[in-house]
Amino acid sequence: MTTKFISIEGIAKRYPASQGPGATTIFEDLWLSMPSGEFGCIIGHSGCGKTTVLNILAGLDEPSEGTVIVDGQAIAGTSLDRAVIFQSHALLPWLTVMGNIAYAVSSKWRKWDKTKVRAHAQTYIDKVGLTGSEHKRPSELSGGMKQRVGIARALSITPKIMLMDEPFSALDALTRGTLQDEVRRVTLETGQTTFMITHDVDEAMYLADKIFLMTNGPGAVLAEIVENPLPRDRSRIDLHKHPHYYALRNHIIDFLVTRSKTFTATTPHHDPRHVPVIRPAFTEAPTMPSLHSATR
Ligand SMILES: Nc1ncnc2c1ncn2[C@@H]1O[C@H](COP(=O)(O)OP(=O)(O)OP(=O)(O)O)[C@@H](O)[C@H]1O
C-alpha cells in the first residue's frame, strides 16, 4: 500500500475578479495525501472550493497552480479509474436505468458481451434497491431513485477512486442510511479509495477514516486533518453510543462554527504542507480519591 496513492501538491484555484483587474483566489497552497483504500471526507462552508477540489481530482477541472498525482502519475483529464457521483444525477435521459448502468459497464469492459454486461449491471441495480425499475427512464424516476442510479453506475465500474459530491443530500433519511451502509460496505470490500464532500457531520463520522477541514473562502486553506477515532467496524445505528462520538462531533462542529471563520493562511504556525492531524477522543475526568482511601 502506497502512503500517497492520491497526492494533491500545492494546488490553487483562481478566477478573474468579477470587477476590475486581478484574480479571486478560491483556495491556495492545498497539500493533501491519501493512502490507497482510505475514505476521506472534506467539510467546509459553502463556497470554500470543495467541489472545485473534487472536480480537479476527477480531471474535470484544472488547478491554477500545483498538481495532483494519482498512483505515481500526474492526472491529465478524466479516467474510468476515477468515478464521480454528482449531487445532481447526470444520467443520460434517453437511456433506461439498465441502459445507463450498462453503458458505463460496457465502456469499462469493452470486450464483455451484452449478457455479461447486463448481469453485472443488474447486481448493482439490486444493491441500490432499484430491482423492478430497470426499464424506466430518468424522467419516470424520483430524485432519490435517480441518485441511486448514479451511485449504482459509479459502483458498477469498480473504480480505484470514488469521488462523491454530496451524494446522499437529496435523499430521504431512510434511503440515505441504506445507501450510506451500501457505499461503506462496497468501499471496504473493494478497497476503493474514496473522497467525499458532505455537509453532514454524522455522515462524515460514519463513513470517513479522515475528515479534512477547510476554512471559509475566498482564500480558503486546509486547516486540519481529523482522524476518526471510532472503530473500523462501527455501525451507523450505534455510532452515538461510542465513547469518542461526542469528542469527535464537538471538535468538527466547533471548527465549523468558529475556527473556519477565524483561521487563515497567516495564522501563526500554519504550514500548508504539514497540517496538524488531530484524533479527538473521550478522556476520563480524573477521579477523586474516595473518602475511604483518603482517610486510610
Ligand atoms: N467558473 C467560475 N467562475 C468564477 N467563480 C467560480 C466559478 N466556478 C466556481 N466559482 C466560485 O468558486 C467558489 C468555490 O466553488 P465550489 O463550488 O467549489 O464551492 P463548494 O465549497 O463546493 O460550495 P458548496 O458547498 O456550496 O457546493 C465559489 O465562490 C464559486 O462562486
Short mmCIF file of C-alpha atoms and ligand atoms in Angstrom, two decimals:
data_model
loop_
_atom_site.label_atom_id
_atom_site.label_comp_id
_atom_site.label_asym_id
_atom_site.label_seq_id
_atom_site.Cartn_x
_atom_site.Cartn_y
_atom_site.Cartn_z
CA MET A 1 0.00 0.00 0.00
CA THR A 2 1.47 3.35 -1.01
CA THR A 3 1.21 6.08 1.58
CA LYS A 4 0.41 8.60 -1.13
CA PHE A 5 -1.98 6.95 -3.56
CA ILE A 6 -3.54 10.36 -4.08
CA SER A 7 -1.24 13.32 -3.65
CA ILE A 8 -2.57 16.84 -4.01
CA GLU A 9 0.50 19.02 -4.26
CA GLY A 10 0.15 22.74 -3.66
CA ILE A 11 -2.93 23.35 -5.76
CA ALA A 12 -4.67 26.71 -6.05
CA LYS A 13 -7.75 27.87 -7.92
CA ARG A 14 -8.14 31.44 -9.05
CA TYR A 15 -10.75 33.10 -11.24
CA PRO A 16 -10.54 36.51 -12.90
CA ALA A 17 -12.01 39.07 -10.49
CA SER A 18 -15.65 39.79 -11.29
CA GLN A 19 -14.89 43.53 -11.30
CA GLY A 20 -11.63 45.13 -12.39
CA PRO A 21 -8.23 43.52 -12.91
CA GLY A 22 -6.67 40.78 -10.78
CA ALA A 23 -7.98 37.43 -9.65
CA THR A 24 -10.06 35.94 -6.87
CA THR A 25 -8.31 33.12 -5.06
CA ILE A 26 -10.81 30.46 -4.05
CA PHE A 27 -8.17 28.38 -2.24
CA GLU A 28 -4.40 28.08 -2.45
CA ASP A 29 -1.40 26.06 -1.38
CA LEU A 30 -3.51 22.98 -0.74
CA TRP A 31 -1.48 19.89 0.11
CA LEU A 32 -3.19 16.65 0.96
CA SER A 33 -2.43 12.98 0.51
CA MET A 34 -4.40 9.77 0.92
CA PRO A 35 -3.17 6.18 1.01
CA SER A 36 -4.89 3.54 -1.09
CA GLY A 37 -8.12 2.26 0.46
CA GLU A 38 -8.73 5.30 2.64
CA PHE A 39 -12.08 7.09 2.89
CA GLY A 40 -11.63 10.86 3.18
CA CYS A 41 -14.36 13.46 3.65
CA ILE A 42 -13.90 17.16 3.07
CA ILE A 43 -16.00 19.50 5.18
CA GLY A 44 -16.23 23.26 4.92
CA HIS A 45 -18.76 26.01 4.42
CA SER A 46 -20.38 26.72 1.08
CA GLY A 47 -18.04 28.35 -1.43
CA CYS A 48 -14.72 27.27 0.10
CA GLY A 49 -13.95 25.23 -3.01
CA LYS A 50 -14.83 21.62 -2.13
CA THR A 51 -16.48 20.86 -5.47
CA THR A 52 -13.59 22.52 -7.27
CA VAL A 53 -11.10 20.25 -5.47
CA LEU A 54 -13.21 17.20 -6.33
CA ASN A 55 -13.51 18.27 -9.99
CA ILE A 56 -9.74 18.71 -10.16
CA LEU A 57 -9.29 15.19 -8.73
CA ALA A 58 -11.77 13.90 -11.32
CA GLY A 59 -9.84 15.62 -14.11
CA LEU A 60 -12.89 17.75 -14.97
CA ASP A 61 -11.17 20.98 -13.95
CA GLU A 62 -7.56 22.13 -13.77
CA PRO A 63 -5.79 23.86 -10.90
CA SER A 64 -4.38 27.35 -11.48
CA GLU A 65 -1.22 26.16 -9.69
CA GLY A 66 0.08 22.86 -8.41
CA THR A 67 -0.56 19.31 -9.46
CA VAL A 68 -2.38 16.13 -8.48
CA ILE A 69 -0.59 12.79 -8.60
CA VAL A 70 -2.59 9.56 -8.56
CA ASP A 71 -0.76 6.25 -8.27
CA GLY A 72 2.53 7.93 -9.19
CA GLN A 73 1.26 9.81 -12.24
CA ALA A 74 0.09 13.38 -12.70
CA ILE A 75 -3.55 13.27 -13.75
CA ALA A 76 -4.50 14.57 -17.16
CA GLY A 77 -8.23 14.54 -17.83
CA THR A 78 -10.83 12.03 -16.74
CA SER A 79 -10.34 8.30 -16.31
CA LEU A 80 -12.54 5.24 -15.73
CA ASP A 81 -10.31 4.59 -12.71
CA ARG A 82 -11.91 7.65 -11.10
CA ALA A 83 -15.72 7.60 -10.91
CA VAL A 84 -17.75 10.60 -9.82
CA ILE A 85 -21.12 10.61 -8.10
CA PHE A 86 -22.54 14.08 -8.53
CA GLN A 87 -25.00 15.99 -6.40
CA SER A 88 -27.23 16.17 -9.48
CA HIS A 89 -27.66 12.80 -11.07
CA ALA A 90 -26.13 13.42 -14.51
CA LEU A 91 -27.94 10.50 -16.14
CA LEU A 92 -28.41 10.01 -19.86
CA PRO A 93 -32.13 10.89 -20.23
CA TRP A 94 -32.76 8.70 -23.29
CA LEU A 95 -31.48 5.54 -21.61
CA THR A 96 -33.30 3.37 -19.07
CA VAL A 97 -31.91 2.56 -15.60
CA MET A 98 -30.38 -0.61 -17.03
CA GLY A 99 -29.16 1.31 -20.09
CA ASN A 100 -27.42 4.00 -18.03
CA ILE A 101 -25.55 1.46 -15.92
CA ALA A 102 -24.86 -0.97 -18.76
CA TYR A 103 -23.40 1.91 -20.79
CA ALA A 104 -20.85 2.62 -18.05
CA VAL A 105 -20.07 -1.10 -17.62
CA SER A 106 -19.51 -1.66 -21.34
CA SER A 107 -17.31 1.46 -21.53
CA LYS A 108 -15.06 -0.08 -18.89
CA TRP A 109 -15.09 -3.71 -20.13
CA ARG A 110 -15.34 -3.28 -23.87
CA LYS A 111 -14.97 -6.99 -24.66
CA TRP A 112 -17.85 -8.14 -22.48
CA ASP A 113 -20.93 -9.41 -24.34
CA LYS A 114 -24.39 -7.96 -23.72
CA THR A 115 -25.47 -10.75 -21.33
CA LYS A 116 -22.40 -10.32 -19.13
CA VAL A 117 -22.76 -6.53 -19.11
CA ARG A 118 -26.44 -6.72 -18.14
CA ALA A 119 -25.83 -9.34 -15.43
CA HIS A 120 -23.09 -7.15 -13.91
CA ALA A 121 -25.31 -4.05 -14.12
CA GLN A 122 -28.20 -5.96 -12.53
CA THR A 123 -26.05 -6.78 -9.46
CA TYR A 124 -25.61 -3.06 -8.78
CA ILE A 125 -29.25 -2.21 -9.59
CA ASP A 126 -30.21 -4.77 -6.92
CA LYS A 127 -27.64 -3.39 -4.45
CA VAL A 128 -29.20 0.09 -4.53
CA GLY A 129 -32.76 -1.23 -4.29
CA LEU A 130 -33.91 -0.47 -7.84
CA THR A 131 -34.92 -4.03 -8.77
CA GLY A 132 -38.09 -3.78 -10.89
CA SER A 133 -37.25 -0.31 -12.24
CA GLU A 134 -34.66 -1.45 -14.79
CA HIS A 135 -36.79 -0.38 -17.78
CA LYS A 136 -37.65 3.12 -16.50
CA ARG A 137 -36.15 6.28 -17.96
CA PRO A 138 -34.82 9.07 -15.70
CA SER A 139 -37.96 11.20 -16.33
CA GLU A 140 -40.00 8.42 -14.69
CA LEU A 141 -37.85 8.32 -11.53
CA SER A 142 -37.96 10.32 -8.31
CA GLY A 143 -34.91 12.41 -7.34
CA GLY A 144 -33.85 9.75 -4.84
CA MET A 145 -34.17 6.99 -7.43
CA LYS A 146 -32.09 8.97 -9.94
CA GLN A 147 -29.42 9.41 -7.30
CA ARG A 148 -29.44 5.67 -6.66
CA VAL A 149 -28.87 5.06 -10.39
CA GLY A 150 -25.87 7.44 -10.22
CA ILE A 151 -24.49 5.56 -7.22
CA ALA A 152 -25.05 2.14 -8.88
CA ARG A 153 -23.39 3.39 -12.06
CA ALA A 154 -20.30 4.59 -10.20
CA LEU A 155 -20.06 1.42 -8.07
CA SER A 156 -20.57 -0.84 -11.09
CA ILE A 157 -17.32 0.16 -12.78
CA THR A 158 -15.38 -0.66 -9.57
CA PRO A 159 -13.11 2.36 -9.93
CA LYS A 160 -9.88 2.64 -7.96
CA ILE A 161 -11.06 6.03 -6.76
CA MET A 162 -14.60 7.05 -5.96
CA LEU A 163 -15.31 10.78 -5.88
CA MET A 164 -18.60 11.79 -4.32
CA ASP A 165 -20.11 15.29 -4.20
CA GLU A 166 -22.80 15.21 -1.51
CA PRO A 167 -24.20 12.00 -2.97
CA PHE A 168 -26.88 11.49 -0.33
CA SER A 169 -28.05 15.06 0.25
CA ALA A 170 -31.24 14.80 -1.84
CA LEU A 171 -32.40 11.51 -0.32
CA ASP A 172 -34.94 10.83 2.41
CA ALA A 173 -33.45 9.71 5.73
CA LEU A 174 -34.26 6.02 5.27
CA THR A 175 -32.81 5.76 1.75
CA ARG A 176 -29.81 7.85 2.78
CA GLY A 177 -28.99 5.47 5.62
CA THR A 178 -29.36 2.37 3.45
CA LEU A 179 -27.14 3.79 0.73
CA GLN A 180 -24.53 5.03 3.21
CA ASP A 181 -24.36 1.45 4.51
CA GLU A 182 -24.06 0.11 0.98
CA VAL A 183 -21.35 2.55 -0.05
CA ARG A 184 -19.39 1.82 3.12
CA ARG A 185 -19.71 -1.93 2.63
CA VAL A 186 -18.65 -1.80 -1.03
CA THR A 187 -15.73 0.56 -0.48
CA LEU A 188 -14.41 -1.55 2.41
CA GLU A 189 -14.90 -4.75 0.42
CA THR A 190 -13.21 -3.46 -2.73
CA GLY A 191 -10.52 -1.36 -1.05
CA GLN A 192 -11.55 1.66 -3.09
CA THR A 193 -10.06 4.99 -2.20
CA THR A 194 -12.90 7.42 -1.66
CA PHE A 195 -13.04 11.20 -1.47
CA MET A 196 -16.38 12.67 -0.49
CA ILE A 197 -17.86 16.10 0.09
CA THR A 198 -20.51 16.37 2.73
CA HIS A 199 -22.17 18.97 4.95
CA ASP A 200 -23.45 16.24 7.26
CA VAL A 201 -21.10 15.77 10.21
CA ASP A 202 -22.64 12.43 11.24
CA GLU A 203 -22.27 11.14 7.71
CA ALA A 204 -18.58 12.06 7.71
CA MET A 205 -18.11 10.42 11.12
CA TYR A 206 -19.76 7.21 9.94
CA LEU A 207 -18.03 6.92 6.58
CA ALA A 208 -14.65 8.62 6.78
CA ASP A 209 -11.28 7.48 8.08
CA LYS A 210 -10.10 11.08 7.84
CA ILE A 211 -12.00 14.35 7.74
CA PHE A 212 -10.38 17.33 6.03
CA LEU A 213 -11.44 20.68 7.49
CA MET A 214 -11.41 23.64 5.10
CA THR A 215 -11.68 27.25 6.23
CA ASN A 216 -14.06 29.70 4.60
CA GLY A 217 -13.33 31.12 1.17
CA PRO A 218 -12.17 33.11 -0.63
CA GLY A 219 -8.57 32.27 0.18
CA ALA A 220 -9.63 29.02 1.87
CA VAL A 221 -6.98 26.73 3.35
CA LEU A 222 -6.92 23.21 4.72
CA ALA A 223 -6.70 23.90 8.46
CA GLU A 224 -6.65 20.44 9.96
CA ILE A 225 -6.95 16.73 9.30
CA VAL A 226 -9.13 14.87 11.79
CA GLU A 227 -8.53 11.16 12.25
CA ASN A 228 -11.65 9.22 13.04
CA PRO A 229 -11.18 7.53 16.44
CA LEU A 230 -14.31 5.35 16.06
CA PRO A 231 -13.68 1.64 15.46
CA ARG A 232 -13.48 0.49 11.83
CA ASP A 233 -16.33 -1.99 12.35
CA ARG A 234 -18.66 0.81 13.52
CA SER A 235 -22.36 0.67 12.74
CA ARG A 236 -24.41 3.69 11.72
CA ILE A 237 -27.16 2.96 14.24
CA ASP A 238 -24.84 2.73 17.27
CA LEU A 239 -22.40 5.49 16.32
CA HIS A 240 -23.62 7.88 19.04
CA LYS A 241 -23.08 5.24 21.75
CA HIS A 242 -19.34 5.14 21.24
CA PRO A 243 -17.35 6.96 23.97
CA HIS A 244 -15.42 9.02 21.36
CA TYR A 245 -18.55 10.08 19.42
CA TYR A 246 -19.15 13.43 21.15
CA ALA A 247 -15.46 14.35 21.29
CA LEU A 248 -15.23 13.90 17.53
CA ARG A 249 -18.55 15.57 16.75
CA ASN A 250 -17.90 18.56 19.00
CA HIS A 251 -14.44 19.04 17.51
CA ILE A 252 -15.82 19.25 13.96
CA ILE A 253 -18.81 21.42 14.90
CA ASP A 254 -16.55 23.76 16.87
CA PHE A 255 -14.39 24.16 13.78
CA LEU A 256 -17.38 24.91 11.55
CA VAL A 257 -18.92 27.38 13.98
CA THR A 258 -15.83 29.35 14.95
CA ARG A 259 -12.40 28.39 13.64
CA SER A 260 -13.45 28.05 9.97
CA LYS A 261 -14.04 31.83 10.04
CA THR A 262 -11.00 32.92 12.05
CA PHE A 263 -8.34 30.55 10.75
CA THR A 264 -6.44 31.92 7.73
CA ALA A 265 -3.28 31.27 5.76
CA THR A 266 -1.49 33.75 8.04
CA THR A 267 -2.50 32.08 11.31
CA PRO A 268 0.77 31.57 13.27
CA HIS A 269 2.41 28.16 12.80
CA HIS A 270 0.14 27.26 9.85
CA ASP A 271 2.22 25.16 7.48
CA PRO A 272 0.14 24.12 4.47
CA ARG A 273 2.44 21.16 3.80
CA HIS A 274 2.18 19.86 7.35
CA VAL A 275 -1.33 20.44 8.54
CA PRO A 276 -1.97 19.18 12.08
CA VAL A 277 -3.52 15.73 12.34
CA ILE A 278 -5.90 15.56 15.30
CA ARG A 279 -7.54 12.48 16.82
CA PRO A 280 -10.31 13.70 19.14
CA ALA A 281 -11.05 11.26 21.92
CA PHE A 282 -13.01 10.99 25.12
CA THR A 283 -10.79 11.29 28.16
CA GLU A 284 -11.98 10.26 31.59
CA ALA A 285 -12.05 13.11 34.10
CA PRO A 286 -9.52 12.34 36.86
CA THR A 287 -11.42 10.54 39.61
CA MET A 288 -11.45 11.98 43.10
CA PRO A 289 -9.91 9.70 45.68
CA SER A 290 -12.70 8.03 47.61
CA LEU A 291 -13.31 9.10 51.18
CA HIS A 292 -12.39 5.60 52.27
CA SER A 293 -8.96 5.62 50.59
CA ALA A 294 -8.32 9.25 51.54
CA THR A 295 -8.75 8.59 55.22
CA ARG A 296 -6.78 5.39 55.37
N1 LIG B 1 -16.46 29.47 -13.36
C1 LIG B 1 -16.35 30.19 -12.25
N2 LIG B 1 -16.02 31.49 -12.29
C2 LIG B 1 -15.88 32.22 -11.16
N3 LIG B 1 -16.05 31.73 -9.93
C3 LIG B 1 -16.38 30.43 -9.83
C4 LIG B 1 -16.54 29.58 -10.97
N4 LIG B 1 -16.85 28.34 -10.53
C5 LIG B 1 -16.89 28.40 -9.19
N5 LIG B 1 -16.60 29.65 -8.77
C6 LIG B 1 -16.53 30.10 -7.37
O1 LIG B 1 -15.62 29.26 -6.69
C7 LIG B 1 -16.02 29.14 -5.33
C8 LIG B 1 -15.95 27.70 -4.91
O2 LIG B 1 -16.97 26.97 -5.55
P1 LIG B 1 -17.25 25.44 -5.17
O3 LIG B 1 -18.47 25.02 -5.91
O4 LIG B 1 -16.02 24.67 -5.38
O5 LIG B 1 -17.55 25.58 -3.61
P2 LIG B 1 -18.13 24.49 -2.59
O6 LIG B 1 -17.29 24.59 -1.36
O7 LIG B 1 -18.22 23.16 -3.23
O8 LIG B 1 -19.59 25.06 -2.30
P3 LIG B 1 -20.96 24.29 -1.94
O9 LIG B 1 -20.77 23.67 -0.59
O10 LIG B 1 -21.97 25.41 -1.92
O11 LIG B 1 -21.23 23.29 -3.03
C9 LIG B 1 -17.39 29.77 -5.20
O12 LIG B 1 -17.26 31.02 -4.59
C10 LIG B 1 -17.84 29.92 -6.64
O13 LIG B 1 -18.66 31.06 -6.78
#
